[in-house]
Amino acid sequence: MSFLSVSRVSKSFGGAAVVDAVDLSIERGEFFALLGPSGCGKTTLLRMIGGFETPDNGTIAIDGEVMNTVPPHRRPTNMVFQNYAIFPHLNVFDNIAYGLRRLRLRKDELRARAEAMLATVRLEGLGERAAGQLSGGQRQRVALARALVREPKLLLLDEPLGALDKRLREAMQVELRAIQRKVGITFLLVTHDQEEALSLSDRVAVMGAGRILQVAAPRELYERPNCRAVADFIGDMNFFHATVRQIGDSVTVNAGLLGILALPRANLAPGIRTDDHILLAIRPEHVGFSEAGVAGEIASATFLGERSHYHVKIAGRSDPVSVSGIAPTHGTVHLVFPPDHLIGLPNA
Amino acid sequence: MKNRGLLLYALAYLAFLYMPVLVLPVFSFNNSEFIAFPLSGFTTRWYAGLAADSAMLHALGNSLKVGAATALASTLLGLLAAKAVTRNRLRGAGLALGFISLPLFIPDIVLGLSLLLLLGAVGLPLSLAAVVLGHLLVCVPFALTVLIARFEGFDPNLEEASADLGEDGWMTFWRITFPLMLPGIAASLLLTFITSFDEFLVAYFLSGTEATLPVYIWGQLRFPERLPVVLALGAIILTVSVALVICAELLRNRGVARPRVGA
Ligand SMILES: Nc1ncnc2c1ncn2[C@@H]1O[C@H](COP(=O)(O)OP(=O)(O)OP(=O)(O)O)[C@@H](O)[C@H]1O
Ligand SMILES: [Mg+2]
């Protein structure tokens, strides 16, 4: 059994299913991200794992122990709240030492542990600072330190970087990863920022409307999304309608505008059969410019440094094709769609 | 000019509002037994007379006792009710709040009379304890209003964070809820104390032989020669009441810094 095991967990508020039969397995020491658009139930799922909401159905087990009826103060988890929830009447040191009181440590031991944690999150010397006088980044660090100092088995982070500006967020991402490696605690990070999820985590679960859509390592998620929602949510993607002709060692599809193509079998999402109507998906950077191919007209070009981003209108299709590469800024071009990079997804 | 007219109106209104109140302290320093203009010199003898009035001091003691008991009990009840309605998604919370606040809109004379009849019917003696019970009806809604506002300005994640960090409900209350609610609790104590201390009708019906201060004052009005002393007492009560209400308002508005997200 995995370290954290969530099985068939559901929760509804006022009749609306917010978390719907979710299964999730996380291994010890993993940095795991839960990625999904706003309102898809990420916080609710995290709160059930932390003990702040009770699942209507299903079980949550940590390290082999079923947690459903264990109150938050007895769970081996700690949480970094979406708004940090720094205690406003305590200074930085007392915020961080808050959860150590219960552990009945000797006074000098308590002090040493809190000071060490201040150093880990690089807040040395700020122990006496009042909670109200902290910057956003400092509040975030206090919230992290306060949770980590108890050495939980599992740390739950609810969009911990969401409130920070871009530069600070990027700096904190690097630090968060470094801290996780250092302390070796399992991290479950909730975010709606796909870049954050992909760059930080060992594995990512993509959530949509209360369900888990796909769980995979970042590269696989990017290269082999298993449905349109995941492909849409992560990065930019072009879609073409197609019909499956034959499934053998390779897959033959009739892709209309793109002609008859043969894809590697591995590029087809599971559950697709012959004659199914499917979507072919391809990333902008995999679409190529060439001498021959599907003719199109450049509708817009955005210069992005190393390469540019183009919208190319092709005949018989209303959405322009997104292409990332190097080409003239206007005029007629020819596009090629390498079958190795075309992914077949259910047309749902 | 329109603004000028408005200013005059406002001044006239304030005069109308506060003139009668100011008459009290003015005549309490007037060196005459008769309450009439022109004033006839400054004296503090009415105030000196108060200190020697043992019946008055006894009534004052009663009022302090009733006020303190009412303040503590109504604030405690208010705290529990306010926590329940703001922290749990309770069914019918709105209705319950409405019922709790209803006594505010029942005329005091009706309330006093009903309580008098009720006590008689169940055979309980008139006493200061009965006055406290009557005052609770009036004071709990005040406490509740102050405390609910305080709970609403206070992030429930703070209590959850405390639980997350290993503290049970009781310790969370003492380490987080209570210190953050303290200004609200103090404001509630002051407001309910002063409401009880100044209350007359319910106390008049229920106090029996143990007069509270307002009831004692009412009794003294039968003796014209006592009037200046009563005015002196009234002036003191007025000053203390205003001071307490100002303190309560200051406390009430001292915000819990809501957690700033970002910035
Ligand atoms: N206590 C509650 N009572 C009623 N509805 C709730 C409650 N908590 C959450 N919801 C609803 O459940 C849905 C999911 O909420 P949740 O907070 O889990 O989303 P989220 O994925 O964390 O979103 P965000 O990225 O905006 O934080 C929302 O529609 C929300 O309104
Ligand atoms: Mg959320």
XYZ file of C-alpha atoms and ligand atoms in Angstrom:
643
model
C 0.000 0.000 0.000
C 1.239 3.460 -0.807
C 2.256 5.966 1.778
C -0.785 8.157 1.220
C -3.707 6.289 -0.181
C -6.932 8.060 -1.072
C -9.543 5.698 -2.369
C -12.968 6.466 -3.804
C -13.175 9.672 -1.774
C -16.166 11.905 -2.435
C -17.445 15.088 -0.886
C -20.390 17.239 -1.796
C -21.575 20.574 -0.485
C -25.285 21.230 -0.681
C -25.832 18.454 -3.226
C -23.017 19.497 -5.581
C -20.212 16.943 -5.822
C -17.016 18.893 -5.259
C -14.738 15.867 -4.994
C -15.990 12.879 -6.921
C -14.689 9.339 -6.298
C -11.052 10.367 -6.221
C -8.260 7.772 -6.093
C -4.729 8.870 -5.366
C -1.568 7.047 -4.292
C 1.511 8.926 -3.213
C 4.819 7.345 -2.281
C 7.001 8.212 0.682
C 9.383 11.081 -0.025
C 7.622 12.129 -3.214
C 7.030 15.719 -4.259
C 3.543 15.359 -5.631
C 1.470 18.118 -7.216
C -2.277 18.344 -7.518
C -2.973 20.584 -10.482
C -6.311 21.911 -11.624
C -8.296 25.013 -12.490
C -9.826 27.219 -9.809
C -12.827 25.666 -8.093
C -12.143 22.080 -9.185
C -11.975 20.817 -5.582
C -8.236 20.848 -4.855
C -8.515 22.636 -1.520
C -11.423 20.435 -0.489
C -9.417 17.270 -1.203
C -6.430 18.640 0.689
C -8.633 19.619 3.630
C -9.990 16.086 3.810
C -6.438 14.741 3.948
C -5.589 17.256 6.688
C -8.746 16.380 8.620
C -10.685 19.647 8.238
C -13.456 18.090 6.201
C -14.898 14.599 6.510
C -15.285 12.596 3.311
C -18.860 11.562 2.496
C -17.471 8.338 1.063
C -14.197 6.502 0.671
C -11.092 6.156 2.813
C -7.945 8.125 3.384
C -4.973 6.247 4.820
C -1.543 7.568 5.710
C 1.309 5.135 6.255
C -1.161 2.276 6.513
C -3.456 3.931 9.058
C -6.984 4.891 8.130
C -7.448 8.559 8.946
C -11.137 9.170 8.266
C -12.134 9.735 11.879
C -8.820 11.044 13.221
C -9.084 14.763 14.127
C -6.528 17.162 12.592
C -4.521 17.542 15.787
C -3.766 13.819 15.811
C -2.851 13.420 12.149
C 0.766 13.056 11.036
C 0.228 15.866 8.538
C 0.818 19.575 8.601
C -0.605 22.154 6.289
C 0.479 25.409 4.714
C -2.799 27.243 4.235
C -3.751 29.095 1.070
C -3.785 32.385 2.997
C -0.942 31.237 5.317
C -3.027 31.739 8.504
C -0.123 33.278 10.424
C -1.203 33.881 14.031
C -1.482 37.682 14.137
C -0.915 38.026 17.884
C 2.363 36.069 17.937
C 5.794 36.992 16.643
C 7.688 34.934 14.089
C 9.437 32.754 16.652
C 6.234 31.990 18.561
C 4.413 31.209 15.340
C 7.087 28.691 14.412
C 7.347 27.229 17.901
C 3.544 27.018 18.244
C 3.301 23.356 17.347
C 6.301 22.336 19.457
C 4.566 23.132 22.737
C 2.652 19.869 22.555
C 5.787 17.813 22.117
C 6.941 18.599 25.665
C 10.514 19.343 24.671
C 13.074 20.821 27.022
C 13.181 24.568 26.747
C 16.605 24.751 25.092
C 15.676 21.915 22.760
C 12.507 23.719 21.670
C 14.518 26.871 21.101
C 17.154 24.997 19.089
C 14.599 23.322 16.850
C 12.736 26.537 16.138
C 15.983 28.412 15.468
C 17.186 25.684 13.123
C 13.930 25.930 11.223
C 14.233 29.717 11.029
C 17.593 29.132 9.389
C 16.213 26.521 6.994
C 13.690 28.998 5.632
C 16.268 31.797 5.793
C 14.547 33.936 8.388
C 17.486 34.075 10.814
C 17.297 37.060 13.136
C 13.638 37.765 12.381
C 12.296 35.716 15.299
C 11.163 38.775 17.229
C 9.406 40.373 14.260
C 5.649 40.836 14.743
C 3.421 38.833 12.414
C 1.856 41.999 11.020
C 5.190 43.361 9.834
C 6.102 40.601 7.407
C 6.261 40.765 3.623
C 4.347 38.239 1.534
C 7.429 36.078 0.976
C 8.270 36.156 4.667
C 4.736 35.158 5.639
C 4.998 32.246 3.257
C 8.261 31.146 4.867
C 6.817 31.410 8.371
C 3.850 29.272 7.344
C 6.205 26.692 5.845
C 8.551 26.693 8.841
C 5.668 26.409 11.299
C 4.407 23.292 9.522
C 7.815 21.698 8.885
C 9.149 22.149 12.392
C 6.831 19.405 13.605
C 8.460 16.993 11.168
C 5.170 15.695 9.764
C 5.090 12.554 7.676
C 3.214 14.463 5.011
C 3.232 18.194 4.305
C 0.167 19.634 2.601
C 0.701 22.889 0.716
C -2.311 24.770 -0.600
C -1.122 27.105 -3.362
C 1.716 28.273 -1.135
C 3.162 30.553 -3.789
C -0.090 31.801 -5.283
C -0.030 35.120 -3.464
C 3.529 36.028 -4.432
C 4.657 38.066 -7.409
C 6.284 36.274 -10.317
C 9.936 36.779 -9.414
C 9.491 35.878 -5.782
C 7.420 32.890 -6.801
C 10.156 31.578 -9.052
C 12.776 32.047 -6.343
C 10.558 30.304 -3.787
C 9.931 27.382 -6.149
C 13.622 26.636 -6.258
C 13.817 26.941 -2.495
C 10.772 24.796 -1.873
C 12.305 21.989 -3.906
C 15.624 22.367 -2.092
C 13.917 22.309 1.301
C 11.952 19.208 0.363
C 15.154 17.406 -0.658
C 16.797 18.493 2.571
C 14.058 17.423 4.981
C 12.973 14.382 2.974
C 9.313 14.817 3.898
C 6.562 13.853 1.441
C 5.095 17.035 -0.079
C 1.617 17.291 -1.544
C 1.379 20.614 -3.315
C -1.848 22.061 -4.660
C -1.580 24.574 -7.465
C -3.373 25.884 -10.500
C -0.086 26.995 -12.055
C 0.944 24.283 -14.524
C 4.528 25.512 -14.799
C 4.900 25.286 -11.045
C 3.497 21.767 -10.975
C 5.643 20.568 -13.876
C 8.883 22.148 -12.699
C 8.662 21.177 -9.020
C 7.158 17.758 -8.742
C 8.080 14.148 -9.238
C 4.526 13.381 -10.282
C 1.448 15.443 -11.020
C -2.232 14.639 -10.764
C -4.429 16.794 -12.981
C -7.856 17.442 -11.526
C -10.936 18.750 -13.258
C -14.440 19.207 -11.860
C -13.805 17.057 -8.797
C -12.163 14.143 -10.616
C -8.590 13.061 -11.200
C -8.029 13.113 -14.961
C -4.463 11.851 -15.163
C -1.553 11.066 -12.875
C 1.881 11.075 -14.454
C 5.422 12.415 -14.308
C 5.684 15.970 -15.692
C 7.307 14.983 -18.997
C 4.805 12.247 -19.671
C 1.939 14.553 -18.798
C 3.206 17.071 -21.298
C 3.985 14.565 -24.028
C 1.188 12.061 -23.508
C -1.895 13.746 -22.064
C -4.710 11.204 -21.889
C -7.643 13.495 -22.674
C -8.500 16.824 -24.151
C -8.970 18.530 -20.757
C -5.451 17.644 -19.641
C -3.952 18.565 -23.017
C -5.762 21.896 -22.936
C -4.821 22.680 -19.385
C -1.126 21.946 -19.776
C 0.565 24.153 -22.303
C -0.723 25.040 -25.744
C -2.153 22.339 -28.005
C -3.624 22.071 -31.520
C -6.480 19.617 -32.095
C -7.657 17.998 -35.353
C -10.606 15.724 -35.885
C -9.772 12.266 -37.218
C -11.179 8.755 -37.560
C -9.357 5.543 -36.681
C -9.022 3.251 -39.685
C -6.938 0.417 -38.395
C -5.087 -0.475 -35.203
C -2.040 -2.717 -35.587
C 1.637 -2.185 -34.783
C 0.952 1.331 -35.873
C -2.348 3.141 -36.058
C -3.792 4.389 -39.303
C -6.058 7.397 -39.069
C -7.912 9.535 -41.551
C -7.145 13.051 -40.443
C -9.080 14.975 -43.069
C -7.011 18.028 -43.879
C -3.841 16.304 -42.814
C -4.516 13.232 -44.941
C -4.085 9.587 -43.978
C -1.450 9.185 -41.272
C 0.228 6.327 -39.430
C 0.945 6.993 -35.744
C 2.963 4.891 -33.325
C 0.653 2.669 -31.316
C 1.917 4.249 -28.082
C 0.533 7.633 -29.176
C -3.038 6.425 -28.960
C -4.816 6.920 -25.624
C -6.136 3.698 -24.063
C -9.667 2.617 -24.832
C -9.802 3.847 -28.437
C -11.047 1.324 -31.034
C -11.227 1.068 -34.805
C -13.748 3.469 -36.417
C -13.749 5.708 -33.342
C -13.889 9.388 -33.955
C -10.844 10.875 -32.195
C -8.873 14.078 -31.705
C -5.305 14.335 -32.912
C -3.291 16.649 -30.689
C 0.055 18.241 -31.417
C 2.116 20.847 -29.552
C 3.037 24.102 -31.371
C 6.758 23.330 -31.166
C 6.258 20.015 -32.953
C 4.526 21.485 -35.970
C 7.219 22.107 -38.596
C 7.670 24.572 -41.434
C 8.808 22.993 -44.684
C 8.856 23.285 -48.468
C 5.893 20.994 -48.963
C 2.998 20.222 -46.657
C -0.319 21.774 -45.674
C -0.420 25.285 -47.087
C -1.374 28.132 -44.787
C -1.260 31.869 -44.349
C 0.475 33.480 -41.353
C -2.220 35.400 -39.494
C -0.052 36.676 -36.648
C 3.507 36.369 -35.473
C 4.819 37.083 -31.995
C 8.531 37.440 -31.488
C 9.670 35.579 -28.351
C 13.453 35.736 -28.647
C 14.888 32.388 -29.646
C 11.802 31.473 -31.596
C 8.533 33.094 -32.531
C 4.962 32.069 -32.056
C 2.679 32.005 -35.098
C -0.978 31.618 -35.795
C -1.354 30.044 -39.208
C -4.713 29.976 -41.022
C -5.239 26.864 -43.091
C -8.037 26.283 -45.553
C -11.055 24.345 -44.276
C -10.442 25.051 -40.581
C -11.654 27.977 -38.515
C -9.119 27.871 -35.660
C -5.660 28.953 -36.700
C -2.869 26.455 -36.013
C -0.419 27.462 -33.274
C 3.155 27.002 -34.382
C 6.324 27.771 -32.518
C 9.465 28.042 -34.617
C 11.369 30.188 -37.064
C 9.699 31.453 -40.247
C 9.019 34.697 -42.086
C 6.597 37.056 -40.337
C 3.943 36.923 -43.061
C 2.989 35.215 -46.254
C 2.279 31.652 -47.250
C 3.951 28.768 -45.436
C 3.729 24.977 -45.517
C 3.200 23.034 -42.324
C 4.140 19.446 -41.539
C 2.738 17.389 -38.669
C 5.219 14.651 -37.730
C 3.168 11.530 -36.834
C 5.545 10.711 -33.963
C 4.258 13.804 -32.191
C 0.581 13.404 -32.979
C -1.380 11.979 -30.073
C -4.748 10.330 -30.459
C -7.248 11.306 -27.746
C -10.864 10.330 -27.171
C -13.206 12.874 -28.708
C -15.127 13.755 -25.567
C -25.891 78.826 1.636
C -27.043 75.262 1.871
C -24.121 74.065 3.988
C -24.603 76.895 6.457
C -28.232 75.940 6.956
C -27.257 72.350 7.479
C -24.643 73.342 10.036
C -27.131 75.441 12.008
C -29.593 72.590 11.969
C -26.942 70.181 13.208
C -25.940 72.533 16.033
C -29.539 73.070 17.070
C -30.093 69.358 17.045
C -27.020 68.683 19.187
C -28.146 71.376 21.640
C -31.578 69.811 21.847
C -29.957 66.418 22.400
C -27.395 67.346 25.009
C -28.822 70.392 26.810
C -31.035 68.344 29.134
C -28.132 66.036 29.891
C -25.895 68.989 30.722
C -28.484 70.429 33.105
C -27.684 67.522 35.412
C -24.018 68.265 36.088
C -24.643 72.014 36.094
C -27.226 71.891 38.890
C -25.217 69.270 40.772
C -22.651 72.012 41.456
C -25.256 74.716 42.166
C -25.278 76.054 45.720
C -29.038 75.937 46.253
C -31.657 73.365 47.181
C -33.927 74.641 44.452
C -33.485 73.590 40.864
C -34.001 76.936 39.178
C -32.141 79.625 37.317
C -30.312 81.843 38.018
C -27.532 79.675 39.457
C -26.472 80.702 42.914
C -22.813 79.842 43.325
C -20.526 76.807 43.153
C -20.491 73.994 45.714
C -19.377 70.390 46.032
C -21.468 69.763 49.121
C -23.983 67.572 47.282
C -21.159 65.300 46.266
C -19.832 65.256 49.812
C -23.321 64.334 50.988
C -23.303 61.307 48.724
C -20.309 59.733 50.405
C -22.126 59.779 53.736
C -25.328 58.254 52.380
C -25.138 54.619 53.473
C -28.421 53.591 51.783
C -27.094 54.994 48.530
C -23.803 53.146 48.973
C -25.696 49.930 49.619
C -27.732 50.413 46.420
C -24.521 51.164 44.551
C -23.072 47.898 45.847
C -26.173 46.046 44.629
C -25.911 47.608 41.199
C -22.239 46.723 40.922
C -22.990 43.122 41.878
C -25.885 42.823 39.444
C -23.912 44.546 36.689
C -20.868 42.336 37.149
C -22.892 39.112 37.241
C -24.933 40.156 34.211
C -21.843 41.202 32.271
C -19.995 37.950 32.943
C -22.962 35.686 32.271
C -24.213 37.437 29.150
C -20.715 37.669 27.670
C -20.078 33.983 28.304
C -23.427 32.993 26.774
C -22.848 35.419 23.920
C -19.401 33.962 23.281
C -20.722 30.416 22.996
C -23.643 31.431 20.799
C -21.485 33.655 18.586
C -18.956 30.876 18.085
C -21.697 28.429 17.240
C -23.355 30.609 14.625
C -20.161 31.826 12.972
C -18.090 28.638 13.034
C -20.590 25.901 12.264
C -22.871 25.847 9.297
C -25.950 25.647 11.522
C -29.436 25.170 10.247
C -31.827 27.779 11.554
C -29.059 29.989 12.946
C -30.770 33.092 11.560
C -34.045 32.206 13.224
C -32.353 31.473 16.551
C -30.549 34.818 16.408
C -33.832 36.548 15.707
C -35.418 34.990 18.773
C -32.431 35.844 20.953
C -32.640 39.482 19.857
C -36.387 39.774 20.303
C -36.275 41.035 23.921
C -34.568 44.164 22.587
C -37.839 45.099 20.907
C -40.184 44.166 23.744
C -40.964 47.238 25.850
C -39.100 47.003 29.151
C -42.283 47.552 31.091
C -43.860 44.519 29.454
C -40.716 42.520 30.051
C -40.533 43.585 33.712
C -44.174 42.881 34.314
C -44.061 39.451 32.641
C -41.014 38.464 34.640
C -42.720 39.616 37.821
C -45.757 37.491 37.042
C -43.590 34.522 36.070
C -41.551 34.656 39.282
C -44.761 34.859 41.272
C -46.271 31.945 39.384
C -43.316 29.624 39.975
C -42.927 30.875 43.535
C -39.456 32.436 43.330
C -38.741 35.401 45.588
C -37.927 38.840 44.232
C -34.207 39.340 44.573
C -31.061 40.646 42.942
C -30.659 37.229 41.308
C -34.034 37.731 39.661
C -32.835 41.120 38.399
C -29.753 39.453 36.897
C -31.963 36.954 35.071
C -34.103 39.788 33.718
C -31.044 41.754 32.650
C -29.632 38.723 30.842
C -32.595 38.851 28.466
C -31.687 42.388 27.528
C -27.905 42.039 27.601
C -27.269 38.762 25.746
C -28.353 40.309 22.412
C -25.874 43.149 22.928
C -23.073 40.736 23.753
C -23.983 38.604 20.779
C -23.906 41.520 18.349
C -20.476 42.657 19.507
C -19.007 39.147 19.566
C -20.426 37.946 16.249
C -18.887 40.962 14.552
C -15.585 40.067 16.155
C -15.750 36.413 15.098
C -16.614 37.425 11.563
C -13.522 39.572 11.347
C -11.348 36.633 12.328
C -10.064 34.051 9.914
C -11.342 30.538 10.781
C -8.162 29.160 9.207
C -6.322 30.401 12.309
C -8.175 27.940 14.507
C -7.688 25.222 11.924
C -3.982 26.001 11.756
C -3.809 25.576 15.521
C -5.532 22.197 15.307
C -3.190 21.275 12.478
C -0.259 22.104 14.725
C -1.430 19.636 17.336
C -3.650 21.600 19.716
C -7.080 20.252 20.626
C -10.211 22.390 20.766
C -9.668 23.570 24.314
C -6.036 24.621 23.860
C -6.899 26.247 20.536
C -9.504 28.297 22.339
C -6.980 29.484 24.926
C -4.035 30.035 22.632
C -5.810 31.501 19.587
C -9.509 32.259 19.936
C -9.449 33.896 23.341
C -6.492 36.257 22.794
C -7.840 37.324 19.414
C -11.345 37.787 20.801
C -10.128 39.658 23.882
C -10.938 43.194 22.697
C -14.422 41.999 21.705
C -14.885 40.234 25.027
C -13.823 43.358 26.913
C -16.166 45.526 24.830
C -19.004 43.101 25.504
C -18.294 43.090 29.253
C -18.328 46.893 29.401
C -21.463 47.302 27.296
C -23.467 44.686 29.140
C -22.267 45.980 32.491
C -23.357 49.513 31.735
C -26.652 48.360 30.243
C -27.441 46.430 33.400
C -26.131 49.156 35.685
C -28.381 51.804 34.105
C -31.447 49.630 33.699
C -34.460 50.724 35.749
C -37.772 49.109 34.869
C -36.866 45.441 35.110
C -34.898 46.148 38.291
C -37.831 48.110 39.726
C -40.180 45.157 39.251
C -37.816 42.404 40.354
C -35.468 43.787 42.984
C -37.868 43.498 45.926
C -36.339 45.031 49.034
C -32.794 45.243 47.635
C -32.803 48.408 45.527
C -30.337 48.891 42.729
C -28.998 52.387 42.193
C -31.595 53.536 39.615
C -34.371 52.162 41.831
C -32.890 53.967 44.826
C -32.763 57.232 42.851
C -36.385 56.822 41.867
C -37.264 56.388 45.534
C -35.366 59.547 46.493
C -37.350 61.709 44.075
C -40.204 61.780 46.591
C -38.065 64.008 48.819
C -37.541 67.439 47.183
C -34.657 68.300 49.513
C -32.764 65.225 48.253
C -32.945 66.374 44.657
C -29.501 68.074 44.421
C -27.846 64.944 45.844
C -29.631 62.815 43.273
C -28.385 65.189 40.585
C -24.828 64.770 41.839
C -25.245 60.990 41.729
C -26.791 61.217 38.279
C -23.855 63.295 37.051
C -21.398 60.690 38.280
C -23.319 57.846 36.673
C -23.522 59.808 33.456
C -19.769 60.421 33.370
C -18.880 56.819 34.150
C -21.387 55.465 31.617
C -20.085 57.669 28.840
C -16.505 56.740 29.684
C -17.302 53.011 29.643
C -19.203 53.204 26.375
C -16.319 55.086 24.759
C -13.877 52.443 26.014
C -16.120 49.684 24.674
C -16.346 51.340 21.273
C -12.590 51.822 21.102
C -12.055 48.173 21.958
C -14.674 47.048 19.520
C -13.071 48.884 16.645
C -9.579 47.753 17.407
C -9.363 45.259 14.570
C -7.716 41.915 14.493
C -5.326 42.491 11.618
C -6.857 40.288 8.931
C -4.135 38.190 7.363
C -2.925 40.103 4.360
C -2.493 37.726 1.486
C 0.622 38.685 -0.381
C 1.847 42.258 -0.273
N -17.510 24.803 2.915
C -18.058 24.856 1.692
N -19.386 25.004 1.548
C -19.949 25.050 0.316
N -19.266 24.983 -0.823
C -17.932 24.850 -0.748
C -17.252 24.778 0.508
N -15.934 24.650 0.282
C -15.790 24.637 -1.065
N -16.992 24.756 -1.677
C -17.211 24.766 -3.143
O -16.535 23.670 -3.679
C -15.921 24.003 -4.918
C -14.440 23.641 -4.887
O -13.805 24.429 -3.925
P -12.262 24.294 -3.605
O -11.944 25.341 -2.608
O -11.949 22.898 -3.239
O -11.627 24.657 -5.009
P -10.101 24.848 -5.409
O -9.828 23.860 -6.473
O -9.229 24.822 -4.219
O -10.117 26.300 -6.058
P -9.039 27.489 -5.956
O -7.968 27.149 -6.962
O -9.838 28.667 -6.396
O -8.550 27.572 -4.558
C -16.179 25.481 -5.130
O -17.206 25.596 -6.059
C -16.609 25.976 -3.785
O -17.538 27.010 -3.922
Mg -8.129 26.301 -3.206
